[in-house]
């Protein structure tokens, strides 16, 4: 997958896309947004995680916050909440640091682990960007959930990486077409901050074309 001629997409949109293709399109194509408690609470958590003024160095671990990332191959740009560089014999050199260091991305989320793999896809996408930028391999990262106050280790398997490439390819296609897809409403729509903009109940209604076709069939 290579998207050099396309406008780079925001990597954070990968999570939106996996949750709901329509939500992603409303935000990233139509530039619509609305806040609810979940989005505000999540933003406050990320403000601390993205505080680039406080890199931490403790022994064999260097913590960098708000690291800007990009990938020409994937056609995305974004920012990592936290990247821990851990001293390792098979790591990479860092400027003004002795030894070799292994990157370990950590993404912060406000709630608890989800049933779907949206968060894992976003984290894996970050790792793939870092691999391209730093010329290294990153086998694993972690998701930190504010509700459980616990880290969940995420191995970056070939299957997860292929899902990232597949989703991004579809996102680029939709973005080029400037197309907002219709989706089947689910229970998750009730918690979506865009439900008043998306109007999921209207998506259950019959299409106008179908209504007219049925009406014509009923005429004697």
Short mmCIF file of N, CA and C in Angstrom, two decimals, residues 1 3 6 8-15 17 21 24 71 73-77 121 124-126 128-129 161-175:
data_model
loop_
_atom_site.label_atom_id
_atom_site.label_comp_id
_atom_site.label_asym_id
_atom_site.label_seq_id
_atom_site.Cartn_x
_atom_site.Cartn_y
_atom_site.Cartn_z
N UNK A 1 0.86 -1.20 0.00
CA UNK A 1 0.00 0.00 0.00
C UNK A 1 0.89 1.24 0.00
N UNK A 3 0.45 5.55 -0.68
CA UNK A 3 -0.47 6.64 -0.99
C UNK A 3 0.25 7.99 -1.09
N UNK A 6 -1.82 11.12 -2.37
CA UNK A 6 -3.03 11.50 -1.67
C UNK A 6 -2.73 12.41 -0.48
N UNK A 8 -2.50 13.19 3.21
CA UNK A 8 -2.38 12.29 4.36
C UNK A 8 -3.63 12.34 5.24
N UNK A 9 -4.05 11.19 5.71
CA UNK A 9 -5.18 11.10 6.62
C UNK A 9 -4.68 11.13 8.05
N UNK A 10 -5.55 11.53 8.98
CA UNK A 10 -5.20 11.49 10.40
C UNK A 10 -5.28 10.05 10.89
N UNK A 11 -4.20 9.58 11.49
CA UNK A 11 -4.15 8.20 11.97
C UNK A 11 -5.21 7.95 13.05
N UNK A 12 -5.53 8.99 13.82
CA UNK A 12 -6.55 8.84 14.88
C UNK A 12 -7.90 8.43 14.30
N UNK A 13 -8.11 8.74 13.01
CA UNK A 13 -9.37 8.37 12.37
C UNK A 13 -9.54 6.88 12.21
N UNK A 14 -8.46 6.12 12.33
CA UNK A 14 -8.55 4.67 12.20
C UNK A 14 -9.47 4.08 13.25
N UNK A 15 -9.41 4.62 14.47
CA UNK A 15 -10.30 4.14 15.54
C UNK A 15 -11.75 4.51 15.23
N UNK A 17 -13.02 4.95 12.29
CA UNK A 17 -13.44 4.16 11.14
C UNK A 17 -13.83 2.75 11.56
N UNK A 21 -17.94 3.51 10.17
CA UNK A 21 -17.46 4.17 8.95
C UNK A 21 -18.16 5.51 8.74
N UNK A 24 -16.66 8.16 11.05
CA UNK A 24 -15.38 8.63 10.52
C UNK A 24 -15.59 9.63 9.39
N UNK A 71 3.62 8.35 8.00
CA UNK A 71 4.02 7.24 7.15
C UNK A 71 3.64 7.57 5.71
N UNK A 73 4.13 5.41 3.28
CA UNK A 73 3.58 4.17 2.74
C UNK A 73 2.10 4.01 3.05
N UNK A 74 1.70 4.40 4.25
CA UNK A 74 0.30 4.29 4.66
C UNK A 74 -0.51 5.54 4.34
N UNK A 75 0.18 6.65 4.08
CA UNK A 75 -0.51 7.90 3.77
C UNK A 75 -1.21 8.51 4.98
N UNK A 76 -0.54 8.48 6.14
CA UNK A 76 -1.15 9.00 7.36
C UNK A 76 -0.17 9.87 8.14
N UNK A 77 -0.73 10.68 9.01
CA UNK A 77 0.05 11.47 9.95
C UNK A 77 -0.67 11.48 11.28
N UNK A 121 -6.09 -1.41 16.60
CA UNK A 121 -5.73 -1.00 15.25
C UNK A 121 -5.02 0.36 15.25
N UNK A 124 -1.51 -0.15 16.62
CA UNK A 124 -0.69 -0.84 15.63
C UNK A 124 -0.30 0.10 14.51
N UNK A 125 -1.22 0.97 14.09
CA UNK A 125 -0.91 1.97 13.07
C UNK A 125 0.20 2.90 13.53
N UNK A 126 0.20 3.28 14.80
CA UNK A 126 1.26 4.11 15.34
C UNK A 126 2.61 3.38 15.25
N UNK A 128 3.47 1.04 13.18
CA UNK A 128 3.90 0.92 11.79
C UNK A 128 4.50 2.23 11.29
N UNK A 129 3.98 3.36 11.75
CA UNK A 129 4.58 4.65 11.42
C UNK A 129 5.97 4.77 12.02
N UNK A 161 -1.71 -6.10 11.53
CA UNK A 161 -1.09 -5.18 10.58
C UNK A 161 -1.86 -5.15 9.26
N UNK A 162 -2.32 -6.31 8.81
CA UNK A 162 -3.07 -6.37 7.56
C UNK A 162 -4.42 -5.67 7.70
N UNK A 163 -5.04 -5.77 8.88
CA UNK A 163 -6.28 -5.04 9.13
C UNK A 163 -6.06 -3.53 9.04
N UNK A 164 -4.94 -3.07 9.58
CA UNK A 164 -4.61 -1.64 9.50
C UNK A 164 -4.50 -1.21 8.04
N UNK A 165 -3.77 -1.98 7.24
CA UNK A 165 -3.60 -1.63 5.82
C UNK A 165 -4.94 -1.65 5.09
N UNK A 166 -5.77 -2.65 5.39
CA UNK A 166 -7.07 -2.76 4.73
C UNK A 166 -7.99 -1.60 5.06
N UNK A 167 -8.06 -1.24 6.34
CA UNK A 167 -8.91 -0.11 6.75
C UNK A 167 -8.43 1.19 6.13
N UNK A 168 -7.11 1.42 6.15
CA UNK A 168 -6.59 2.67 5.60
C UNK A 168 -6.80 2.76 4.10
N UNK A 169 -6.71 1.62 3.40
CA UNK A 169 -6.97 1.64 1.96
C UNK A 169 -8.41 2.05 1.68
N UNK A 170 -9.34 1.53 2.47
CA UNK A 170 -10.75 1.89 2.30
C UNK A 170 -10.99 3.36 2.68
N UNK A 171 -10.33 3.83 3.72
CA UNK A 171 -10.45 5.22 4.14
C UNK A 171 -9.96 6.16 3.04
N UNK A 172 -8.83 5.86 2.44
CA UNK A 172 -8.31 6.69 1.35
C UNK A 172 -9.28 6.71 0.18
N UNK A 173 -9.87 5.56 -0.13
CA UNK A 173 -10.81 5.48 -1.24
C UNK A 173 -12.03 6.35 -0.98
N UNK A 174 -12.60 6.26 0.22
CA UNK A 174 -13.77 7.06 0.57
C UNK A 174 -13.43 8.55 0.59
N UNK A 175 -12.23 8.87 1.10
CA UNK A 175 -11.84 10.28 1.18
C UNK A 175 -11.67 10.88 -0.22
#
